[in-house]
Amino acid sequence: MSGILKFYANVTRRSLLSWRMFSAVLLTVMTMDCFLMSVRKYCLSQGVKMTQWGFALIWNNKYVGLCFLLIFIYAVSNFPLDREKERYYIARLGVSKWIVAQELYVLTFGWLYTVFLFVLENLLLLPVLAWSSEWGNGWISLSDTSIVLKYNLYISTSRSVLSNYMPGMANLLVLLNMGLLLGMMGSLVLWLNTYSRMAGPIAASAVVFLGLAAVKNPSLYRYSPTTFIQLNYQYSSVNPDYPTESYIIVMLLLLTVLCLALAFMRVRETQENNRRKL
């Protein structure tokens, strides 16, 4: 176990300090700022304040989720690490511990990225931020279509979310679903990359774009993991066919475990050159 943890720490350090991660962070900051810039301008021009609860609301725009999920896929698209370059670690640890440590990193990074998005969203709105236990008039005003169109806002809010969820609970649910979703996406990339370095990013991207199809075909919501972070597409008395929170959690956990298990078995049955053992 100590060998796994030491290599996990090594992988974490190398990955978080890599140029790939630097570019992913830069893309994330620039993209989030692009979406929130018009909101800041609207607030400053109208004297409106936004509360700290916006993280649960910004995913109402399907393109917001699409952008950040694709950036996440890019950030983990090099896992598992190149076995040719990792021969030293494989020889010392064995291939089983080598892949388990990377699986742990992918799961951890999913949660780190989730927290980073939450903190970044509030930091970029800091000039117009006001702390409150309620949603606040700022976010409520963005549920008015006329205001969104008048000020060319990229972000709008859902009346159903504002009406049916308390701010703290809504943010907790979105943070939980986001962390689980990113863990599942990272696991999918890692597993399919054991076959081809392009298979993982392509398949994960296809899952992301399935969310766009689900918007036009509501029957796909139960099978579109990327819409699980949009609270307006969850079960309610008005939409009883939408997935429940328990369904979302169980589905994401099962898919994650399945992908990790398949990645582990695939690596175990291949040699260092990633070909099947004879």
Coordinates of C-alpha atoms in Angstrom, one line a residue:
M1 CA 0.0 0.0 0.0
S2 CA 2.9 2.4 0.8
G3 CA 4.2 1.8 -2.7
I4 CA 0.9 2.8 -4.3
L5 CA 0.7 5.9 -2.1
K6 CA 4.2 7.0 -2.9
F7 CA 3.7 6.6 -6.6
Y8 CA 0.3 8.3 -6.4
A9 CA 2.1 11.3 -4.8
N10 CA 4.7 11.2 -7.5
V11 CA 2.1 11.1 -10.3
T12 CA 0.1 13.9 -8.6
R13 CA 3.2 16.1 -8.4
R14 CA 4.3 15.5 -11.9
S15 CA 0.8 16.0 -13.4
L16 CA -0.1 19.1 -11.4
L17 CA 3.2 20.8 -12.3
S18 CA 3.1 19.9 -16.0
W19 CA 2.7 22.2 -19.0
R20 CA -0.5 20.3 -19.8
M21 CA -2.0 21.2 -16.4
F22 CA -0.8 24.8 -16.8
S23 CA -2.6 25.2 -20.1
A24 CA -5.7 23.5 -18.7
V25 CA -5.9 25.9 -15.8
L26 CA -5.3 28.9 -18.2
L27 CA -8.1 27.7 -20.5
T28 CA -10.4 27.2 -17.5
V29 CA -9.8 30.7 -16.1
M30 CA -10.2 32.3 -19.6
T31 CA -13.3 30.4 -20.4
M32 CA -15.0 31.0 -17.0
D33 CA -14.1 34.7 -17.3
C34 CA -15.6 34.8 -20.8
F35 CA -18.9 33.5 -19.5
L36 CA -19.0 35.7 -16.4
M37 CA -17.7 38.9 -17.9
S38 CA -21.2 40.0 -19.1
V39 CA -22.7 39.2 -15.7
R40 CA -20.1 41.4 -14.0
K41 CA -20.8 44.3 -16.4
Y42 CA -24.5 43.9 -15.9
C43 CA -24.1 44.0 -12.1
L44 CA -21.8 47.0 -12.2
S45 CA -24.0 49.0 -14.5
Q46 CA -27.2 48.2 -12.6
G47 CA -25.8 48.2 -9.1
V48 CA -26.8 44.5 -8.7
K49 CA -25.0 42.1 -6.4
M50 CA -24.6 38.3 -6.8
T51 CA -24.5 35.9 -3.9
Q52 CA -22.0 33.1 -3.5
W53 CA -24.5 30.5 -4.6
G54 CA -24.1 30.8 -8.4
F55 CA -22.2 27.6 -8.9
A56 CA -25.4 25.6 -8.9
L57 CA -27.0 27.9 -11.5
I58 CA -24.4 28.5 -14.2
W59 CA -24.7 25.0 -15.6
N60 CA -28.2 25.9 -16.9
N61 CA -26.4 27.0 -20.0
K62 CA -25.5 23.8 -21.8
Y63 CA -22.4 25.3 -23.4
V64 CA -20.9 26.1 -20.0
G65 CA -20.8 22.4 -19.0
L66 CA -19.6 21.4 -22.5
C67 CA -16.6 23.7 -22.4
F68 CA -15.4 22.8 -18.9
L69 CA -15.9 19.1 -19.4
L70 CA -13.9 19.2 -22.6
I71 CA -11.1 21.0 -20.8
F72 CA -11.1 18.3 -18.1
I73 CA -10.9 15.6 -20.7
Y74 CA -7.9 17.4 -22.2
A75 CA -6.3 17.6 -18.7
V76 CA -6.5 13.8 -18.2
S77 CA -6.1 12.6 -21.8
N78 CA -2.5 11.5 -21.2
F79 CA -3.6 8.8 -18.6
P80 CA -2.5 6.1 -18.2
L81 CA 1.1 7.4 -18.6
D82 CA 3.2 6.1 -21.4
R83 CA 4.4 2.6 -20.4
E84 CA 7.6 2.9 -22.4
K85 CA 8.6 5.9 -20.3
E86 CA 7.4 4.4 -17.1
R87 CA 9.4 1.1 -17.2
Y88 CA 11.4 2.1 -14.1
Y89 CA 8.3 2.6 -12.0
I90 CA 6.6 -0.6 -13.4
A91 CA 9.7 -2.6 -12.6
R92 CA 9.8 -1.4 -9.0
L93 CA 6.1 -1.4 -8.3
G94 CA 4.6 -4.0 -10.6
V95 CA 2.0 -3.1 -13.2
S96 CA -1.0 -3.5 -10.8
K97 CA 0.2 -0.9 -8.3
W98 CA 1.3 1.3 -11.2
I99 CA -2.3 1.5 -12.7
V100 CA -4.1 1.7 -9.3
A101 CA -2.0 4.8 -8.3
Q102 CA -3.1 6.5 -11.6
E103 CA -6.7 5.5 -11.0
L104 CA -6.5 7.2 -7.6
Y105 CA -5.1 10.3 -9.2
V106 CA -7.8 10.5 -11.8
L107 CA -10.5 10.3 -9.1
T108 CA -8.7 12.9 -7.0
F109 CA -8.2 15.3 -9.8
G110 CA -11.9 15.2 -10.6
W111 CA -12.7 16.5 -7.2
L112 CA -9.8 19.0 -7.3
Y113 CA -11.1 20.4 -10.5
T114 CA -14.6 20.6 -9.1
V115 CA -13.4 22.7 -6.1
F116 CA -11.3 24.8 -8.4
L117 CA -14.3 25.6 -10.6
F118 CA -16.4 26.5 -7.5
V119 CA -13.7 28.8 -6.1
L120 CA -12.9 30.4 -9.5
E121 CA -16.5 31.2 -10.2
N122 CA -16.7 33.2 -6.9
L123 CA -13.3 34.8 -7.4
L124 CA -14.3 36.2 -10.8
L125 CA -17.5 37.6 -9.4
L126 CA -15.8 39.0 -6.3
P127 CA -16.2 42.7 -7.4
V128 CA -20.0 42.2 -7.4
L129 CA -20.3 39.5 -4.7
A130 CA -22.5 39.8 -1.6
W131 CA -22.7 37.1 1.0
S132 CA -26.2 35.8 1.8
S133 CA -28.2 32.8 2.9
E134 CA -30.6 33.3 0.1
W135 CA -30.3 33.2 -3.7
G136 CA -30.3 37.0 -3.9
N137 CA -31.9 39.4 -6.3
G138 CA -29.0 39.2 -8.7
W139 CA -29.4 35.5 -9.6
I140 CA -33.1 35.8 -9.5
S141 CA -33.0 38.6 -12.1
L142 CA -31.1 36.4 -14.5
S143 CA -34.2 34.1 -14.7
D144 CA -35.9 37.0 -16.6
T145 CA -35.4 36.4 -20.3
S146 CA -35.8 40.0 -21.2
I147 CA -32.9 41.0 -19.0
V148 CA -30.7 38.2 -20.4
L149 CA -31.4 39.3 -23.9
K150 CA -31.1 43.1 -23.2
Y151 CA -27.6 42.7 -21.6
N152 CA -26.4 39.9 -23.9
L153 CA -25.8 37.6 -20.9
Y154 CA -24.3 34.2 -21.5
I155 CA -25.5 33.0 -18.1
S156 CA -29.2 32.6 -17.3
T157 CA -30.9 30.9 -14.3
S158 CA -33.7 28.4 -14.1
R159 CA -36.9 29.5 -12.3
S160 CA -37.5 25.9 -11.3
V161 CA -34.1 25.6 -9.5
L162 CA -34.6 28.9 -7.7
S163 CA -38.1 27.9 -6.6
N164 CA -37.5 24.2 -5.6
Y165 CA -34.0 24.3 -4.1
M166 CA -32.4 26.0 -1.1
P167 CA -29.1 27.6 -2.2
G168 CA -26.8 25.6 0.1
M169 CA -28.4 22.3 -0.8
A170 CA -28.4 23.1 -4.5
N171 CA -24.7 23.9 -4.5
L172 CA -24.0 20.7 -2.4
L173 CA -25.8 18.6 -4.9
V174 CA -24.1 20.1 -7.9
L175 CA -20.6 19.8 -6.3
L176 CA -21.3 16.1 -5.5
N177 CA -22.6 15.4 -9.0
M178 CA -19.8 17.3 -10.6
G179 CA -17.1 15.4 -8.6
L180 CA -18.7 12.1 -9.4
L181 CA -19.2 13.0 -13.1
L182 CA -15.6 14.0 -13.5
G183 CA -14.3 10.9 -11.8
M184 CA -16.4 8.8 -14.2
M185 CA -15.2 10.8 -17.2
G186 CA -11.6 10.4 -16.1
S187 CA -12.0 6.7 -15.5
L188 CA -13.5 6.3 -19.0
V189 CA -10.6 8.1 -20.6
L190 CA -8.0 6.1 -18.6
W191 CA -9.7 2.7 -19.5
L192 CA -10.1 3.4 -23.3
N193 CA -6.6 4.9 -23.5
T194 CA -5.2 1.5 -22.7
Y195 CA -6.3 0.5 -26.2
S196 CA -5.5 3.7 -28.1
R197 CA -4.3 7.1 -26.9
M198 CA -7.2 8.7 -28.9
A199 CA -10.0 6.3 -27.9
G200 CA -10.5 7.8 -24.4
P201 CA -10.8 11.5 -25.4
I202 CA -13.0 10.7 -28.4
A203 CA -15.4 8.5 -26.4
A204 CA -15.5 10.9 -23.4
S205 CA -16.2 13.9 -25.8
A206 CA -19.0 11.9 -27.4
V207 CA -20.6 11.5 -23.9
V208 CA -20.3 15.2 -23.5
F209 CA -22.0 16.0 -26.8
L210 CA -24.7 13.5 -25.9
G211 CA -25.9 16.1 -23.4
L212 CA -26.7 18.5 -26.3
A213 CA -28.8 15.8 -27.9
A214 CA -30.6 15.2 -24.6
V215 CA -31.8 18.9 -24.6
K216 CA -33.8 18.1 -27.8
N217 CA -34.8 14.6 -26.7
P218 CA -35.8 14.5 -23.0
S219 CA -35.9 10.7 -23.0
L220 CA -32.1 10.8 -23.1
Y221 CA -31.7 12.6 -19.8
R222 CA -31.3 9.3 -17.8
Y223 CA -28.5 8.2 -20.2
S224 CA -26.7 11.5 -20.5
P225 CA -24.3 11.9 -17.5
T226 CA -23.3 15.4 -18.5
T227 CA -26.8 16.7 -17.8
F228 CA -26.7 15.3 -14.2
I229 CA -25.1 18.6 -13.1
Q230 CA -28.1 20.6 -14.3
L231 CA -30.6 20.6 -11.5
N232 CA -33.5 21.7 -13.8
Y233 CA -33.2 18.3 -15.5
Q234 CA -33.7 16.3 -12.3
Y235 CA -36.8 14.6 -10.9
S236 CA -39.7 16.8 -9.7
S237 CA -43.4 16.5 -9.5
V238 CA -43.6 18.4 -12.8
N239 CA -41.0 16.1 -14.5
P240 CA -41.3 12.7 -12.9
D241 CA -39.4 11.0 -15.8
Y242 CA -36.2 12.9 -15.1
P243 CA -33.5 11.1 -13.1
T244 CA -33.6 11.3 -9.3
E245 CA -30.5 12.3 -7.2
S246 CA -30.1 8.7 -5.9
Y247 CA -30.2 7.4 -9.5
I248 CA -27.5 9.9 -10.5
I249 CA -25.2 9.0 -7.7
V250 CA -25.6 5.2 -8.1
M251 CA -25.2 5.4 -11.9
L252 CA -22.1 7.5 -11.8
L253 CA -20.5 5.3 -9.1
L254 CA -21.3 2.1 -11.0
L255 CA -19.9 3.5 -14.3
T256 CA -16.7 4.7 -12.5
V257 CA -16.1 1.4 -10.8
L258 CA -16.7 -0.5 -14.1
C259 CA -14.3 1.7 -16.0
L260 CA -11.6 1.4 -13.3
A261 CA -12.0 -2.4 -13.1
L262 CA -11.8 -2.8 -16.9
A263 CA -8.7 -0.5 -17.0
F264 CA -7.1 -2.6 -14.2
M265 CA -7.8 -5.9 -16.0
R266 CA -6.6 -4.5 -19.4
V267 CA -3.3 -3.4 -18.0
R268 CA -2.8 -6.6 -16.0
E269 CA -3.1 -8.7 -19.1
T270 CA -0.7 -6.6 -21.3
Q271 CA 3.0 -6.4 -21.3
E272 CA 5.1 -3.2 -20.9
N273 CA 4.7 -2.5 -24.6
N274 CA 0.9 -2.6 -24.2
R275 CA 0.4 -5.8 -26.2
R276 CA -1.5 -8.8 -24.9
K277 CA 0.6 -11.5 -23.2
L278 CA 0.9 -14.7 -25.2

